[in-house]
Amino acid sequence: MSTERTLVLIKPDGVRRGLVGEVVRRVEAKGYTLAALRLVRATPDLLAAHYAEHTAKPFYPALVGYMLSGPVVALIAEGERVVEGFRSLAGATDPTTAAPGTIRGDLARDWGSNPIQNIVHGSDSPASAEREIAIWFPEA
Ligand code: DAT
Ligand code: MG
């Protein structure tokens, strides 16, 4: 692999609120290349693989319910240090305290519901990215 890749998910709240274009715009405006993009309905098995590190956490059932609540947009973004770069664009996990200027800081908030709804997922390391890309884009 010459260029680094990351997996971005626009979660069901992002799709429902019409924010697909805005998220993709930010990825493109930053200068990263889109290598693949698709609208997907997650399944419990797919989410168990994707969130393997979280399946034992108390918030996991609520997280799965949220991720199954509507379609998700999955995309692969490419570019030097894109994993770190997209995490920086996405902002902190908690949308209330995510910095203004970030996707979560600008577009997400606490709705008083479990789990945290924060619009996007971004892989947290190049190794996670390749693992997650194989789950969401088995042909890539
Ligand atoms: P991130 O998405 O910033 O990598 P993570 O991997 O720790 O965060 O958690 C995955 C998702 O699970 C996160 O985007 C929102 C949800 N989540 C994390 N911690 C939570 C908690 N304590 N309560 C409810 N939902 C949580
Ligand atoms: Mg994570």
mmCIF file of C-alpha atoms and ligand atoms in Angstrom:
data_model
loop_
_atom_site.group_PDB
_atom_site.id
_atom_site.type_symbol
_atom_site.label_atom_id
_atom_site.label_comp_id
_atom_site.label_asym_id
_atom_site.label_seq_id
_atom_site.Cartn_x
_atom_site.Cartn_y
_atom_site.Cartn_z
ATOM 1 C CA MET A 1 0.000 0.000 0.000
ATOM 2 C CA SER A 2 1.698 3.212 -1.075
ATOM 3 C CA THR A 3 -0.683 5.722 0.498
ATOM 4 C CA GLU A 4 -2.305 5.464 3.917
ATOM 5 C CA ARG A 5 -6.042 4.784 4.061
ATOM 6 C CA THR A 6 -8.688 5.251 6.741
ATOM 7 C CA LEU A 7 -12.259 4.074 7.190
ATOM 8 C CA VAL A 8 -14.816 6.820 7.748
ATOM 9 C CA LEU A 9 -18.416 6.032 8.680
ATOM 10 C CA ILE A 10 -21.157 8.636 8.549
ATOM 11 C CA LYS A 11 -23.374 7.183 11.255
ATOM 12 C CA PRO A 12 -27.201 6.966 11.060
ATOM 13 C CA ASP A 13 -27.673 10.357 12.782
ATOM 14 C CA GLY A 14 -25.438 11.993 10.177
ATOM 15 C CA VAL A 15 -27.322 10.404 7.286
ATOM 16 C CA ARG A 16 -30.726 11.174 8.881
ATOM 17 C CA ARG A 17 -29.803 14.817 9.401
ATOM 18 C CA GLY A 18 -28.645 15.294 5.828
ATOM 19 C CA LEU A 19 -24.966 15.761 6.720
ATOM 20 C CA VAL A 20 -23.400 13.305 4.246
ATOM 21 C CA GLY A 21 -22.453 16.075 1.829
ATOM 22 C CA GLU A 22 -21.032 18.268 4.602
ATOM 23 C CA VAL A 23 -18.830 15.472 5.982
ATOM 24 C CA VAL A 24 -17.613 14.447 2.517
ATOM 25 C CA ARG A 25 -16.986 18.103 1.721
ATOM 26 C CA ARG A 26 -14.709 18.449 4.751
ATOM 27 C CA VAL A 27 -12.745 15.325 3.842
ATOM 28 C CA GLU A 28 -12.281 16.564 0.270
ATOM 29 C CA ALA A 29 -11.585 20.169 1.284
ATOM 30 C CA LYS A 30 -8.795 18.952 3.552
ATOM 31 C CA GLY A 31 -7.267 17.391 0.448
ATOM 32 C CA TYR A 32 -7.810 13.678 0.996
ATOM 33 C CA THR A 33 -8.879 11.445 -1.877
ATOM 34 C CA LEU A 34 -12.035 9.320 -1.820
ATOM 35 C CA ALA A 35 -11.122 5.759 -2.753
ATOM 36 C CA ALA A 36 -14.571 4.197 -2.175
ATOM 37 C CA LEU A 37 -17.985 5.265 -0.892
ATOM 38 C CA ARG A 38 -21.204 3.360 -0.322
ATOM 39 C CA LEU A 39 -24.510 3.496 1.564
ATOM 40 C CA VAL A 40 -24.768 0.418 3.783
ATOM 41 C CA ARG A 41 -27.205 -1.050 6.280
ATOM 42 C CA ALA A 42 -25.100 -2.462 9.081
ATOM 43 C CA THR A 43 -25.895 -5.854 10.628
ATOM 44 C CA PRO A 44 -25.249 -7.088 14.184
ATOM 45 C CA ASP A 45 -22.430 -9.353 12.909
ATOM 46 C CA LEU A 46 -20.762 -6.577 10.953
ATOM 47 C CA LEU A 47 -20.912 -4.274 13.997
ATOM 48 C CA ALA A 48 -19.539 -6.955 16.325
ATOM 49 C CA ALA A 49 -16.514 -7.246 14.012
ATOM 50 C CA HIS A 50 -16.135 -3.496 13.606
ATOM 51 C CA TYR A 51 -16.514 -2.727 17.333
ATOM 52 C CA ALA A 52 -14.638 -5.845 18.549
ATOM 53 C CA GLU A 53 -12.820 -3.801 21.227
ATOM 54 C CA HIS A 54 -16.178 -2.554 22.636
ATOM 55 C CA THR A 55 -18.429 -5.653 22.629
ATOM 56 C CA ALA A 56 -18.013 -6.184 26.393
ATOM 57 C CA LYS A 57 -18.620 -2.520 27.333
ATOM 58 C CA PRO A 58 -21.864 -1.535 29.081
ATOM 59 C CA PHE A 59 -22.776 0.904 26.289
ATOM 60 C CA TYR A 60 -22.353 -1.718 23.519
ATOM 61 C CA PRO A 61 -26.051 -2.769 23.172
ATOM 62 C CA ALA A 62 -27.117 0.881 22.879
ATOM 63 C CA LEU A 63 -24.294 1.524 20.405
ATOM 64 C CA VAL A 64 -25.508 -1.352 18.214
ATOM 65 C CA GLY A 65 -29.119 -0.121 18.388
ATOM 66 C CA TYR A 66 -27.984 3.320 17.257
ATOM 67 C CA MET A 67 -25.807 1.956 14.442
ATOM 68 C CA LEU A 68 -28.726 -0.208 13.197
ATOM 69 C CA SER A 69 -31.231 2.671 13.334
ATOM 70 C CA GLY A 70 -30.706 3.650 9.695
ATOM 71 C CA PRO A 71 -28.270 3.466 6.825
ATOM 72 C CA VAL A 72 -24.622 4.367 7.258
ATOM 73 C CA VAL A 73 -22.307 5.844 4.627
ATOM 74 C CA ALA A 74 -18.948 4.062 4.591
ATOM 75 C CA LEU A 75 -16.014 5.599 2.773
ATOM 76 C CA ILE A 76 -12.307 5.080 2.359
ATOM 77 C CA ALA A 77 -10.202 8.244 2.415
ATOM 78 C CA GLU A 78 -6.600 8.201 1.264
ATOM 79 C CA GLY A 79 -3.564 10.384 1.842
ATOM 80 C CA GLU A 80 -0.401 10.755 3.876
ATOM 81 C CA ARG A 81 -1.246 10.491 7.617
ATOM 82 C CA VAL A 82 -4.974 10.378 6.806
ATOM 83 C CA VAL A 83 -5.767 8.275 9.892
ATOM 84 C CA GLU A 84 -4.461 10.955 12.226
ATOM 85 C CA GLY A 85 -5.745 13.733 9.945
ATOM 86 C CA PHE A 86 -9.324 12.483 9.886
ATOM 87 C CA ARG A 87 -9.353 11.912 13.682
ATOM 88 C CA SER A 88 -8.341 15.556 13.974
ATOM 89 C CA LEU A 89 -11.133 16.647 11.586
ATOM 90 C CA ALA A 90 -13.665 14.514 13.535
ATOM 91 C CA GLY A 91 -12.819 15.897 16.985
ATOM 92 C CA ALA A 92 -13.283 14.361 20.429
ATOM 93 C CA THR A 93 -15.721 11.486 21.048
ATOM 94 C CA ASP A 94 -18.022 13.606 23.252
ATOM 95 C CA PRO A 95 -19.735 16.098 20.935
ATOM 96 C CA THR A 96 -20.477 18.526 23.767
ATOM 97 C CA THR A 97 -16.779 19.157 24.347
ATOM 98 C CA ALA A 98 -15.451 18.427 20.841
ATOM 99 C CA ALA A 99 -13.674 21.560 19.630
ATOM 100 C CA PRO A 100 -15.549 23.996 17.403
ATOM 101 C CA GLY A 101 -14.243 23.610 13.859
ATOM 102 C CA THR A 102 -14.363 19.817 14.079
ATOM 103 C CA ILE A 103 -17.135 17.679 12.579
ATOM 104 C CA ARG A 104 -18.377 16.584 15.999
ATOM 105 C CA GLY A 105 -17.855 20.009 17.533
ATOM 106 C CA ASP A 106 -19.780 21.792 14.782
ATOM 107 C CA LEU A 107 -22.461 19.273 13.806
ATOM 108 C CA ALA A 108 -23.209 17.053 16.816
ATOM 109 C CA ARG A 109 -24.554 17.543 20.342
ATOM 110 C CA ASP A 110 -25.829 15.601 23.347
ATOM 111 C CA TRP A 111 -29.493 14.692 22.769
ATOM 112 C CA GLY A 112 -29.871 13.204 26.259
ATOM 113 C CA SER A 113 -29.909 9.676 24.860
ATOM 114 C CA ASN A 114 -27.560 6.722 25.121
ATOM 115 C CA PRO A 115 -25.205 6.056 23.422
ATOM 116 C CA ILE A 116 -23.195 9.080 22.385
ATOM 117 C CA GLN A 117 -24.343 10.133 18.899
ATOM 118 C CA ASN A 118 -21.407 11.778 17.202
ATOM 119 C CA ILE A 119 -22.015 11.679 13.424
ATOM 120 C CA VAL A 120 -18.793 10.006 12.329
ATOM 121 C CA HIS A 121 -16.390 7.158 12.956
ATOM 122 C CA GLY A 122 -12.731 7.323 11.978
ATOM 123 C CA SER A 123 -10.185 4.517 12.377
ATOM 124 C CA ASP A 124 -7.766 5.090 15.261
ATOM 125 C CA SER A 125 -4.565 3.625 13.723
ATOM 126 C CA PRO A 126 -3.340 2.441 10.310
ATOM 127 C CA ALA A 127 -3.690 -1.173 11.512
ATOM 128 C CA SER A 128 -7.296 -0.570 12.669
ATOM 129 C CA ALA A 129 -7.988 1.132 9.344
ATOM 130 C CA GLU A 130 -6.912 -1.876 7.295
ATOM 131 C CA ARG A 131 -8.855 -4.229 9.612
ATOM 132 C CA GLU A 132 -12.018 -2.070 9.361
ATOM 133 C CA ILE A 133 -11.728 -1.518 5.583
ATOM 134 C CA ALA A 134 -11.709 -5.313 5.146
ATOM 135 C CA ILE A 135 -14.997 -5.464 7.115
ATOM 136 C CA TRP A 136 -16.878 -2.696 5.273
ATOM 137 C CA PHE A 137 -15.281 -3.123 1.829
ATOM 138 C CA PRO A 138 -14.420 -6.813 1.584
ATOM 139 C CA GLU A 139 -13.571 -6.351 -2.104
ATOM 140 C CA ALA A 140 -11.171 -3.387 -1.533
HETATM 141 P P1 DAT B 1 -14.296 7.106 18.928
HETATM 142 O O1 DAT B 1 -15.532 6.939 18.055
HETATM 143 O O2 DAT B 1 -14.015 8.556 19.198
HETATM 144 O O3 DAT B 1 -13.105 6.342 18.417
HETATM 145 P P2 DAT B 1 -14.613 5.004 20.896
HETATM 146 O O4 DAT B 1 -13.934 4.084 19.935
HETATM 147 O O5 DAT B 1 -14.081 5.067 22.294
HETATM 148 O O6 DAT B 1 -14.685 6.494 20.353
HETATM 149 O O7 DAT B 1 -16.157 4.568 21.045
HETATM 150 C C1 DAT B 1 -16.892 4.178 19.897
HETATM 151 C C2 DAT B 1 -18.242 4.840 19.942
HETATM 152 O O8 DAT B 1 -19.000 4.342 21.063
HETATM 153 C C3 DAT B 1 -18.187 6.354 20.170
HETATM 154 O O9 DAT B 1 -18.042 7.058 18.962
HETATM 155 C C4 DAT B 1 -19.475 6.639 20.851
HETATM 156 C C5 DAT B 1 -19.754 5.393 21.667
HETATM 157 N N1 DAT B 1 -19.284 5.521 23.055
HETATM 158 C C6 DAT B 1 -17.996 5.544 23.478
HETATM 159 N N2 DAT B 1 -17.920 5.661 24.814
HETATM 160 C C7 DAT B 1 -19.194 5.706 25.254
HETATM 161 C C8 DAT B 1 -19.799 5.822 26.545
HETATM 162 N N3 DAT B 1 -19.072 5.911 27.665
HETATM 163 N N4 DAT B 1 -21.162 5.878 26.613
HETATM 164 C C9 DAT B 1 -21.909 5.790 25.499
HETATM 165 N N5 DAT B 1 -21.411 5.660 24.255
HETATM 166 C C10 DAT B 1 -20.078 5.625 24.133
HETATM 167 MG MG MG B 2 -12.851 4.271 18.189
#
